[in-house]
CSV table of N, CA and C in Angstrom, one decimal:
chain,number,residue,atom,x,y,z
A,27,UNK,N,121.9,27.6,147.7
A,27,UNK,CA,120.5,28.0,147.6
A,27,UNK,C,120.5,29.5,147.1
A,28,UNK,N,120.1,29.8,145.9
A,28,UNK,CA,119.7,30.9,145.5
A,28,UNK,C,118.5,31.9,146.0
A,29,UNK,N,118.3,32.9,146.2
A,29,UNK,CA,117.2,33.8,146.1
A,29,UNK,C,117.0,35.0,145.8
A,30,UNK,N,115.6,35.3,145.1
A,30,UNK,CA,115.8,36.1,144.2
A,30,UNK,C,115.4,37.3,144.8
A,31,UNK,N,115.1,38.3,144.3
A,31,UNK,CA,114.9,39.7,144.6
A,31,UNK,C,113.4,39.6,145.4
A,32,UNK,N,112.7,39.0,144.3
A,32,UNK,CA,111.3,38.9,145.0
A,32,UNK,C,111.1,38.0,145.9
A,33,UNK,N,111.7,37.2,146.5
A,33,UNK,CA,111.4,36.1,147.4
A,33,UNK,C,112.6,36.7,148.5
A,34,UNK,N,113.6,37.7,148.3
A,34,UNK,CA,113.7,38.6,149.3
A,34,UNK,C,113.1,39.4,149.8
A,35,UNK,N,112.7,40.4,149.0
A,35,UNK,CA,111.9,40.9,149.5
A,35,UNK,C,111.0,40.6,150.2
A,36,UNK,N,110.0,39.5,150.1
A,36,UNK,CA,108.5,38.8,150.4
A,36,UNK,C,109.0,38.6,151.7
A,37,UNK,N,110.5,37.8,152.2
A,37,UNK,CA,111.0,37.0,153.7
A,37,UNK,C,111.5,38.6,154.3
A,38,UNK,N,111.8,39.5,154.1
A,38,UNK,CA,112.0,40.8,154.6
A,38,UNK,C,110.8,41.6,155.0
A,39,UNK,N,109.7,41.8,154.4
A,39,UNK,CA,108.3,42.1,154.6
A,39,UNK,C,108.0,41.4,155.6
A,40,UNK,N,107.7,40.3,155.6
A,40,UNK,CA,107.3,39.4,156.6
A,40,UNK,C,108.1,39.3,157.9
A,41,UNK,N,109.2,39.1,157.5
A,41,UNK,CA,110.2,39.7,159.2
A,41,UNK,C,109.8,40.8,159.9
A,42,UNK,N,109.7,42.1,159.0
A,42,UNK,CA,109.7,42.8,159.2
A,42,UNK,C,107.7,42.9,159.8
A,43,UNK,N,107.0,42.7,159.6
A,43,UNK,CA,105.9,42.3,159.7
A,43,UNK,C,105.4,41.9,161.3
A,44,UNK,N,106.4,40.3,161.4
A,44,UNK,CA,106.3,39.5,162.5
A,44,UNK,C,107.1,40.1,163.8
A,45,UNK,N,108.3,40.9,163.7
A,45,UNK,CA,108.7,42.1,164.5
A,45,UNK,C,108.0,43.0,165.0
A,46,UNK,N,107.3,43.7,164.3
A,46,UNK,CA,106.2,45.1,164.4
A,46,UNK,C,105.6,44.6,165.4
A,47,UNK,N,104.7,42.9,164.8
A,47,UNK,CA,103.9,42.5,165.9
A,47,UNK,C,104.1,41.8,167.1
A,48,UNK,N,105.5,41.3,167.5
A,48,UNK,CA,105.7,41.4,168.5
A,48,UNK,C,105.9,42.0,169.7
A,49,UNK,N,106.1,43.2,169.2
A,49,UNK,CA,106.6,44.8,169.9
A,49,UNK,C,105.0,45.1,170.7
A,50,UNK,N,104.6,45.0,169.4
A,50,UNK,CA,103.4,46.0,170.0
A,50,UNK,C,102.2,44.7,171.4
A,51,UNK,N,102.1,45.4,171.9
A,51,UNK,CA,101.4,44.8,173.2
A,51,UNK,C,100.2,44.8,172.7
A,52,UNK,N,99.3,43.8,172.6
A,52,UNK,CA,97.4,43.7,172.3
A,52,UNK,C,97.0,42.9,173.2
A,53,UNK,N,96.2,43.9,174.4
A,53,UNK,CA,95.3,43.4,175.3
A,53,UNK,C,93.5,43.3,174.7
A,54,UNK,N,93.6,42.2,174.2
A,54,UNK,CA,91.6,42.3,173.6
A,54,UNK,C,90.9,42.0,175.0
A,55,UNK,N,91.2,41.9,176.2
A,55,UNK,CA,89.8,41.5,177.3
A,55,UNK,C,89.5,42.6,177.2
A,56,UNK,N,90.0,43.9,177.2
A,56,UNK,CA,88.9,44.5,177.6
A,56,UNK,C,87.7,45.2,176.4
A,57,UNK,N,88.2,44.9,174.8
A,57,UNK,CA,87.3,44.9,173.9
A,57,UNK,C,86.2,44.0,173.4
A,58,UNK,N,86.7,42.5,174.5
A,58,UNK,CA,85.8,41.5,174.3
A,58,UNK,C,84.5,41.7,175.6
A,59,UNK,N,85.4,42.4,176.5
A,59,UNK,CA,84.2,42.4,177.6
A,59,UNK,C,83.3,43.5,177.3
A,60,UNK,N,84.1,44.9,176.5
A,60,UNK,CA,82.9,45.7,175.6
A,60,UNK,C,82.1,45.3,174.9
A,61,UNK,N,82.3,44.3,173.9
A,61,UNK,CA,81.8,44.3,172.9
A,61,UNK,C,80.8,42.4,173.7
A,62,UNK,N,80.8,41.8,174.5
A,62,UNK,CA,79.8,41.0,175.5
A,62,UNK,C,79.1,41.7,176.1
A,63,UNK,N,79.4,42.7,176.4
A,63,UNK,CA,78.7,43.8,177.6
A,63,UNK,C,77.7,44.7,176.3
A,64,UNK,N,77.8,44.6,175.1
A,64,UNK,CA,76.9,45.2,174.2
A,64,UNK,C,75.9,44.3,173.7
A,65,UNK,N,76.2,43.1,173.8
A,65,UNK,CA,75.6,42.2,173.3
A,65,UNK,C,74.8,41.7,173.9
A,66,UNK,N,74.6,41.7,175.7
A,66,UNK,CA,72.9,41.4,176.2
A,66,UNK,C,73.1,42.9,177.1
A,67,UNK,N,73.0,44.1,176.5
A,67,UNK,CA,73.1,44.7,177.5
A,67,UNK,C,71.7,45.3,178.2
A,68,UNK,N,70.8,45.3,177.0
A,68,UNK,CA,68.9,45.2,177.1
A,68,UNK,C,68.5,44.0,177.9
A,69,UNK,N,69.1,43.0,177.6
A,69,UNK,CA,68.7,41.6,178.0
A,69,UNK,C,68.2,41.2,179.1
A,70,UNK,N,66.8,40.3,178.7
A,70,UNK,CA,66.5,39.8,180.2
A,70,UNK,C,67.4,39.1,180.7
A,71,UNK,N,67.3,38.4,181.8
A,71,UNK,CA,68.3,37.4,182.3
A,71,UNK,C,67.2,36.3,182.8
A,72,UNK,N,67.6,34.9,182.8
A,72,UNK,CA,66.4,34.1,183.0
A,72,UNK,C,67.2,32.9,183.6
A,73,UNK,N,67.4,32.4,184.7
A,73,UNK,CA,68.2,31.6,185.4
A,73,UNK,C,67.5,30.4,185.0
A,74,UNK,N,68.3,29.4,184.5
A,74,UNK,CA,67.9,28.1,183.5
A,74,UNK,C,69.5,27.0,184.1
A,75,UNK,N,69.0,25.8,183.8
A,75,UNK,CA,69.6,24.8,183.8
A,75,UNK,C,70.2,23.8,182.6
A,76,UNK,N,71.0,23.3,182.7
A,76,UNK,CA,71.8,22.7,181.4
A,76,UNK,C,70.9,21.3,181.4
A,77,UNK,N,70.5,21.2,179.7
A,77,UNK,CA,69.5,20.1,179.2
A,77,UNK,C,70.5,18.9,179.1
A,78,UNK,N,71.9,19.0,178.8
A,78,UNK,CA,72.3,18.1,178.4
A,78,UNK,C,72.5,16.6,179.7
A,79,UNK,N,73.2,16.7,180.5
A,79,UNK,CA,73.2,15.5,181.3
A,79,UNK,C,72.2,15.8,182.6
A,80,UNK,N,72.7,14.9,183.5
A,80,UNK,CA,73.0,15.0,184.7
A,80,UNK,C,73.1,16.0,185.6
A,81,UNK,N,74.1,16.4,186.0
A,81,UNK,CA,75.2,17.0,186.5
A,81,UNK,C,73.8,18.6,187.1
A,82,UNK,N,73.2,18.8,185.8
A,82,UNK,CA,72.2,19.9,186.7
A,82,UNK,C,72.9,21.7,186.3
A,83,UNK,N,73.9,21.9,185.8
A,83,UNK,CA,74.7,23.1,185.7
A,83,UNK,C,73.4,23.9,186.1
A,84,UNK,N,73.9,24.8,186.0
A,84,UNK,CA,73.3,26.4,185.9
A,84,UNK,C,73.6,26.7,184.9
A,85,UNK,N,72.8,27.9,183.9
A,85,UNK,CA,73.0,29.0,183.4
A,85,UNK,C,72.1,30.0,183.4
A,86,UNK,N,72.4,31.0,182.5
A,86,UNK,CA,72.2,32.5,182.0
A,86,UNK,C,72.0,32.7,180.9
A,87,UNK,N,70.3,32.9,180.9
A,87,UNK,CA,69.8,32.9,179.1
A,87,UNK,C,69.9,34.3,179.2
A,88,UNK,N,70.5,35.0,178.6
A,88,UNK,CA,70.1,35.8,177.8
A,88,UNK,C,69.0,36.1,176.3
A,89,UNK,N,67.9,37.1,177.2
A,89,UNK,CA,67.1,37.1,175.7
A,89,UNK,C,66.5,38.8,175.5
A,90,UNK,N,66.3,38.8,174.4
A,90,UNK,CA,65.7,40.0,173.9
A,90,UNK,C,64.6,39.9,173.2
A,91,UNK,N,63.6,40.5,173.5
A,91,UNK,CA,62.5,40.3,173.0
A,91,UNK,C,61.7,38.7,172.6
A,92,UNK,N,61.9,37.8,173.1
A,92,UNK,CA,61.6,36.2,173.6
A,92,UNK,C,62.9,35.8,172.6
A,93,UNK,N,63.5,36.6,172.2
A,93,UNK,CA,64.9,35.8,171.3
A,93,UNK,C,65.9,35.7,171.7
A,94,UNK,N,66.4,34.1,172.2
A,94,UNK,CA,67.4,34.4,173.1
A,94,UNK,C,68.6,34.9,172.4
A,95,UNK,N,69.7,35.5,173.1
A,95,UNK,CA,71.2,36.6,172.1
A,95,UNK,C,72.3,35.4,172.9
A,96,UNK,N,72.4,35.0,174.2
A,96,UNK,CA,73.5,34.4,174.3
A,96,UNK,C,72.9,33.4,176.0
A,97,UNK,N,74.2,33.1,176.3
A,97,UNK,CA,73.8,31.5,176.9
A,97,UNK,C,75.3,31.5,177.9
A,98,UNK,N,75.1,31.7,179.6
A,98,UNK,CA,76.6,31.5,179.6
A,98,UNK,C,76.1,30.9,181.1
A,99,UNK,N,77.4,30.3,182.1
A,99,UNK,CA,77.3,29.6,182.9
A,99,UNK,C,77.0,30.5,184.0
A,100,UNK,N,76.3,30.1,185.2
A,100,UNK,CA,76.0,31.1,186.4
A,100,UNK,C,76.9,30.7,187.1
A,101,UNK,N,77.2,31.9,187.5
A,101,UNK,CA,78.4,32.0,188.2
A,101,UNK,C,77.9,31.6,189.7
A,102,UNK,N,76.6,32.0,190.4
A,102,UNK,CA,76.1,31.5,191.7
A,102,UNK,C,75.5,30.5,191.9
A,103,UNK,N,75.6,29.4,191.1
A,103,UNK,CA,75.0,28.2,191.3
A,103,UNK,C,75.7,27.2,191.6
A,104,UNK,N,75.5,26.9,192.7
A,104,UNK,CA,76.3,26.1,193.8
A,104,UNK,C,77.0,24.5,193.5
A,105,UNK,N,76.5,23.9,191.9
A,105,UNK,CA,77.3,22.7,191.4
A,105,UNK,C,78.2,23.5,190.4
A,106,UNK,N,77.9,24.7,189.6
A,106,UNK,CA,78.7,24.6,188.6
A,106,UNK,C,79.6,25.8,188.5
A,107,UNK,N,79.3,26.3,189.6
A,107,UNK,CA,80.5,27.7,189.7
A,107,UNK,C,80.9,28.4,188.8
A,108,UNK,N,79.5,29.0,188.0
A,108,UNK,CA,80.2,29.8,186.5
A,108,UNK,C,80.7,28.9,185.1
A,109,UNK,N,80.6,27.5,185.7
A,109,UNK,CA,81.7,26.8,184.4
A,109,UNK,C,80.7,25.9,183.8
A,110,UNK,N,80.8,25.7,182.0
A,110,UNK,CA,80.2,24.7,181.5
A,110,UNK,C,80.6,24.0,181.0
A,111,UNK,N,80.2,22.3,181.0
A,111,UNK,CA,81.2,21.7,179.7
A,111,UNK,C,80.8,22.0,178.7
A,112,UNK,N,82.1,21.5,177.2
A,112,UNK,CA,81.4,21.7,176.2
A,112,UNK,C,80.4,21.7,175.5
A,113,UNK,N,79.8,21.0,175.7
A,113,UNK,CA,77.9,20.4,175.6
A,113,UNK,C,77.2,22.0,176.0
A,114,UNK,N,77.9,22.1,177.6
A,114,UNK,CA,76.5,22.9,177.8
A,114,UNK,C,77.1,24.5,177.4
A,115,UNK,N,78.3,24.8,176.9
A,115,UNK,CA,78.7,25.8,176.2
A,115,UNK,C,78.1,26.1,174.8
A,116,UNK,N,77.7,24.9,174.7
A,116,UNK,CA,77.2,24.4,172.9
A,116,UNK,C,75.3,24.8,173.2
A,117,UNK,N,74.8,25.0,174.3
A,117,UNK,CA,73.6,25.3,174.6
A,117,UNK,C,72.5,26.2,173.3
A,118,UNK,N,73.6,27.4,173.4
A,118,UNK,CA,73.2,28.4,172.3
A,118,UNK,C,72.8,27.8,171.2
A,119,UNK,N,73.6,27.0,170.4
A,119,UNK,CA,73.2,26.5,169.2
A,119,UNK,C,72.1,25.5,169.0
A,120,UNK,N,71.7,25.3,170.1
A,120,UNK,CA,70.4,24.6,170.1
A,120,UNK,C,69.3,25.6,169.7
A,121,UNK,N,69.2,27.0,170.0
A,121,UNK,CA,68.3,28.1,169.5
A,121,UNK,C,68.7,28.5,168.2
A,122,UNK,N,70.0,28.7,167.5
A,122,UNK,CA,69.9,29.2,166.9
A,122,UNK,C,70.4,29.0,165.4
A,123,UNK,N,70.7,27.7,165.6
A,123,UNK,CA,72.0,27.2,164.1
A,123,UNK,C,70.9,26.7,163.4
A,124,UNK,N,70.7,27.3,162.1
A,124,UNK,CA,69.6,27.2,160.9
A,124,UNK,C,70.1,26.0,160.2
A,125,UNK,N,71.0,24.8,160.8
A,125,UNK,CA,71.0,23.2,160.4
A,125,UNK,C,70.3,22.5,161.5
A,126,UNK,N,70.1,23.1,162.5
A,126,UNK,CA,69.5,22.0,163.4
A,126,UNK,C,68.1,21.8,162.8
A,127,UNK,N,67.9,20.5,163.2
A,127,UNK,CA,66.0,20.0,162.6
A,127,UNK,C,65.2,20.1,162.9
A,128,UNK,N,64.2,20.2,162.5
A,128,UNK,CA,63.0,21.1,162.9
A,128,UNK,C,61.7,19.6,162.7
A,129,UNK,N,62.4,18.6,161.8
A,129,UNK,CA,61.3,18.1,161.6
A,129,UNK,C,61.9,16.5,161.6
A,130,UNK,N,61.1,14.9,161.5
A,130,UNK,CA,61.6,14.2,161.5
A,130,UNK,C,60.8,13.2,160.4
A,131,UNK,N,61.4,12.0,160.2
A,131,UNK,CA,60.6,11.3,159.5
A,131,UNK,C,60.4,10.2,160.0
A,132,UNK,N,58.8,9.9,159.7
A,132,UNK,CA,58.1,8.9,160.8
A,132,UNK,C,57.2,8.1,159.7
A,133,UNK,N,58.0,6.4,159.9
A,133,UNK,CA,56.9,5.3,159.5
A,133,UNK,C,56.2,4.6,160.6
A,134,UNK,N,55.1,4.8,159.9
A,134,UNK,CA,54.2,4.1,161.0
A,134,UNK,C,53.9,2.8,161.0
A,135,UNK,N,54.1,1.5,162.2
A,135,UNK,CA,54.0,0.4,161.9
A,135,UNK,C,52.7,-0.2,160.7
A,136,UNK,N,53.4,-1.3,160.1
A,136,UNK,CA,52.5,-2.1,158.7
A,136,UNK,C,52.5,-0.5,157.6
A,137,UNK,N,53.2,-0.1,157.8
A,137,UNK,CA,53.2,1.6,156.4
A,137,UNK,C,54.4,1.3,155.5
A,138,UNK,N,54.1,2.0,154.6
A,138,UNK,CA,55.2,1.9,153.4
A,138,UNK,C,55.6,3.3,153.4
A,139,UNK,N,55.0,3.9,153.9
A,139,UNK,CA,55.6,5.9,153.7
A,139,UNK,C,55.8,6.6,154.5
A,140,UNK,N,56.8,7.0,154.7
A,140,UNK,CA,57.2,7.8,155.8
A,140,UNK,C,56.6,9.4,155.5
A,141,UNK,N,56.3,9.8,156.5
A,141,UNK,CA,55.2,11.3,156.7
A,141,UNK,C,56.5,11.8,157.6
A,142,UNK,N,56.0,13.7,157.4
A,142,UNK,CA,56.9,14.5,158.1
A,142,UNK,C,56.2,14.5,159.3
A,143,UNK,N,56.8,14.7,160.8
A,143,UNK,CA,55.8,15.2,161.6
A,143,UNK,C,57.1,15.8,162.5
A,144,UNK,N,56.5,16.8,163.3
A,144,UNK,CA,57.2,17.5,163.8
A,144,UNK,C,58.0,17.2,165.3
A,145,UNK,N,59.5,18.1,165.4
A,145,UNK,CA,60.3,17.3,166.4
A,145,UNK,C,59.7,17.3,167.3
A,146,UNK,N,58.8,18.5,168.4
A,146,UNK,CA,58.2,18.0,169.4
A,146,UNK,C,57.8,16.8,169.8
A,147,UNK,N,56.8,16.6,168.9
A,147,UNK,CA,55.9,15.3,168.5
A,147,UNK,C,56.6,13.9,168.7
A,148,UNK,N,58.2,14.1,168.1
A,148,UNK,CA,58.8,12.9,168.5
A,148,UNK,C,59.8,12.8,169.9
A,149,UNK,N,60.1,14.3,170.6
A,149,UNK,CA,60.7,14.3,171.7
A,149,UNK,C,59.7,13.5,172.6
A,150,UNK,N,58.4,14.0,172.4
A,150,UNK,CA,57.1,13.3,173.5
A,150,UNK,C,57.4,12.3,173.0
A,151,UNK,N,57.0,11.6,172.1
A,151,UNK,CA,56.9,10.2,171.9
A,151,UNK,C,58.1,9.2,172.6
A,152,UNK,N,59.3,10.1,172.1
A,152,UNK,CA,60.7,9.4,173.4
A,152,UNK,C,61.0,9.7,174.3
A,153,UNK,N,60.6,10.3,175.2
A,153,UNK,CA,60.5,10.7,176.4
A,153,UNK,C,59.3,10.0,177.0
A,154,UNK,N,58.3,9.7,176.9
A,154,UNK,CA,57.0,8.6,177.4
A,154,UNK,C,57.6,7.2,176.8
A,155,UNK,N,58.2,6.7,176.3
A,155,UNK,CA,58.7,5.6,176.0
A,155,UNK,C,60.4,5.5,176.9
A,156,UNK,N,61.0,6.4,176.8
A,156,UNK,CA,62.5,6.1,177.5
A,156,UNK,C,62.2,5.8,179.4
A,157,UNK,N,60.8,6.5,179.3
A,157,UNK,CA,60.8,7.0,180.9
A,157,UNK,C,60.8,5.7,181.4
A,158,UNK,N,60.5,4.6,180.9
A,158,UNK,CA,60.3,2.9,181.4
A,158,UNK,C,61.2,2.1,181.1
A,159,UNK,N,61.9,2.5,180.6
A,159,UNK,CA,63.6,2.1,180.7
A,159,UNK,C,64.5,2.1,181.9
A,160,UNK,N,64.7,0.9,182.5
A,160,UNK,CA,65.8,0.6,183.6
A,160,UNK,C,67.1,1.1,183.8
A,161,UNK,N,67.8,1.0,184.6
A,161,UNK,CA,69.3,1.4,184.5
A,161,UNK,C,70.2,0.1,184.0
A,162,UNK,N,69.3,-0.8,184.1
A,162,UNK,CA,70.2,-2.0,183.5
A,162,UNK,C,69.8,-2.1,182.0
A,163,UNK,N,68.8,-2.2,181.4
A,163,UNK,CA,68.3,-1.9,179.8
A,163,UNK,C,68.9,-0.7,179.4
A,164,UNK,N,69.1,-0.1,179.9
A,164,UNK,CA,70.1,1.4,179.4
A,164,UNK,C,71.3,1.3,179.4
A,165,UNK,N,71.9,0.5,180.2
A,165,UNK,CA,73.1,-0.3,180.0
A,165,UNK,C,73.7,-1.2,178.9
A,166,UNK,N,72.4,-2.0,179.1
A,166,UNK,CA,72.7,-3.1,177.7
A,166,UNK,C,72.1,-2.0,176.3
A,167,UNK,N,71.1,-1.3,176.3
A,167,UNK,CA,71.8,-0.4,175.1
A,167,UNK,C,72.6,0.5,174.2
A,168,UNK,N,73.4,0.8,176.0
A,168,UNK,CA,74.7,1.6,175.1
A,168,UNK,C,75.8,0.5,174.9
A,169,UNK,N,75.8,-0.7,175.2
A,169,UNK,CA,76.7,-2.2,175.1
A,169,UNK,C,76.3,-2.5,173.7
A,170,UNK,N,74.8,-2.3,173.2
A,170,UNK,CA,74.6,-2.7,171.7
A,170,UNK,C,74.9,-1.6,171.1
A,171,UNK,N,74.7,-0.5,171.5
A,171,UNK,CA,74.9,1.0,170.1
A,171,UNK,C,76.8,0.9,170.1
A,172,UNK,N,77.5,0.5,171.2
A,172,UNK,CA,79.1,0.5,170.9
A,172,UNK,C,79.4,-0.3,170.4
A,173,UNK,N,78.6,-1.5,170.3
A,173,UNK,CA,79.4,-2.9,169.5
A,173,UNK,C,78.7,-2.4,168.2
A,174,UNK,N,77.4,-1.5,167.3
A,174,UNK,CA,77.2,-1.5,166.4
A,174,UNK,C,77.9,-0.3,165.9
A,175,UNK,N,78.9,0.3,166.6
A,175,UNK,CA,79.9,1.9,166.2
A,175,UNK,C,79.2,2.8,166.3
A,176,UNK,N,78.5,2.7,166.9
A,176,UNK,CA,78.1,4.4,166.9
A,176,UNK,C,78.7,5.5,167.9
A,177,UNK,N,79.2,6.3,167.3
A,177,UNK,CA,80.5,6.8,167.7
A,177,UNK,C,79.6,8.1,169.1
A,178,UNK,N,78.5,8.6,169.0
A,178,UNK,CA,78.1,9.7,169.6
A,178,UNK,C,76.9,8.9,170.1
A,179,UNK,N,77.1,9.1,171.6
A,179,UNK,CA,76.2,7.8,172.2
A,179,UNK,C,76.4,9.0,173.8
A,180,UNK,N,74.8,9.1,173.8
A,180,UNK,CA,74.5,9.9,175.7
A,180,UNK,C,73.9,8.7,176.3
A,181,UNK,N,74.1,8.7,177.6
A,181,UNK,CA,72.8,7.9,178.2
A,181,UNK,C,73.3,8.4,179.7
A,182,UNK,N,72.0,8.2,180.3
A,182,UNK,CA,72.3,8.6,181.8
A,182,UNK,C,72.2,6.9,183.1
A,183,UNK,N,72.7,5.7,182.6
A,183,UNK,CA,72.6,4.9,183.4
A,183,UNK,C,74.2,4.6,183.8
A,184,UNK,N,73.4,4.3,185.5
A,184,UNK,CA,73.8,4.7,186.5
A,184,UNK,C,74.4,3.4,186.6
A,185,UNK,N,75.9,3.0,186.2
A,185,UNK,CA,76.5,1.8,186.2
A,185,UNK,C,78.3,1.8,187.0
């Protein structure tokens, strides 16, 4: 195996590179807890609970001026002791990722055209319709959404 001047060079830089950074000690907690501690440091604090399951967590909205900045677990709430699953770590992005939908599209029965109407509109509409749903019909339809693949499937029945 040959090598040349430049491809020694490049594996000598790089050694020499991956050494330096070994040596040197980098503690970031305490630049991360500066730079979180800058980030709601105005902030109201607003003791809230996790939308995703069950389970009930707790958290910590952080907001500034009615715009929430961040989202984290409470530490004194007696089911979830500071900790979230990833779901309810993912809370934030429910406020603020500029892909989530804002809007949905709705045919209305005997229609040929689907109209925009807005997500509220359809959370009410499934939420007054899911509320009469059994724990056994909730059952048999996450039995039909897994036999039709649908790979990302919640339900809260109690089986």
């Amino acid at each position: 195996m040959t090598v040349s001047r430049r491809d020694f060079l490049k594996l000598s830089g790089t050694a020499a590179a991956a050494a330096g950074l070994t040596v040197i000690d980098y503690d970031l907690e305490p630049a991360k807890a500066y730079a979180q501690t800058l980030r709601i440091k105005n902030a109201k604090e607003t003791a809230s609970i996790c939308p995703y399951c069950a389970v009930g967590c707790g958290q910590i909205v952080h907001s500034i001026d009615g715009k929430v900045v961040n989202i984290e677990g409470d530490p004194d709430h007696p089911i979830s002791l500071g900790t979230l699953c990833p779901k309810g770590s993912a809370t934030y992005q429910l406020v603020v990722n500029e892909r989530r939908l804002s809007k949905v599209k709705y045919k209305a029965p005997n229609s040929d055209k689907w109209e925009e109407k807005p997500l509220d509109w359809a959370m009410d509409r499934i939420a007054n319709r899911s509320a009469m749903i059994t724990n056994e019909e909730a059952y048999l339809l996450c039995k039909l959404n897994r036999a039709l693949g649908v790979v990302y499937l919640e339900h809260q029945a109690r089986v």
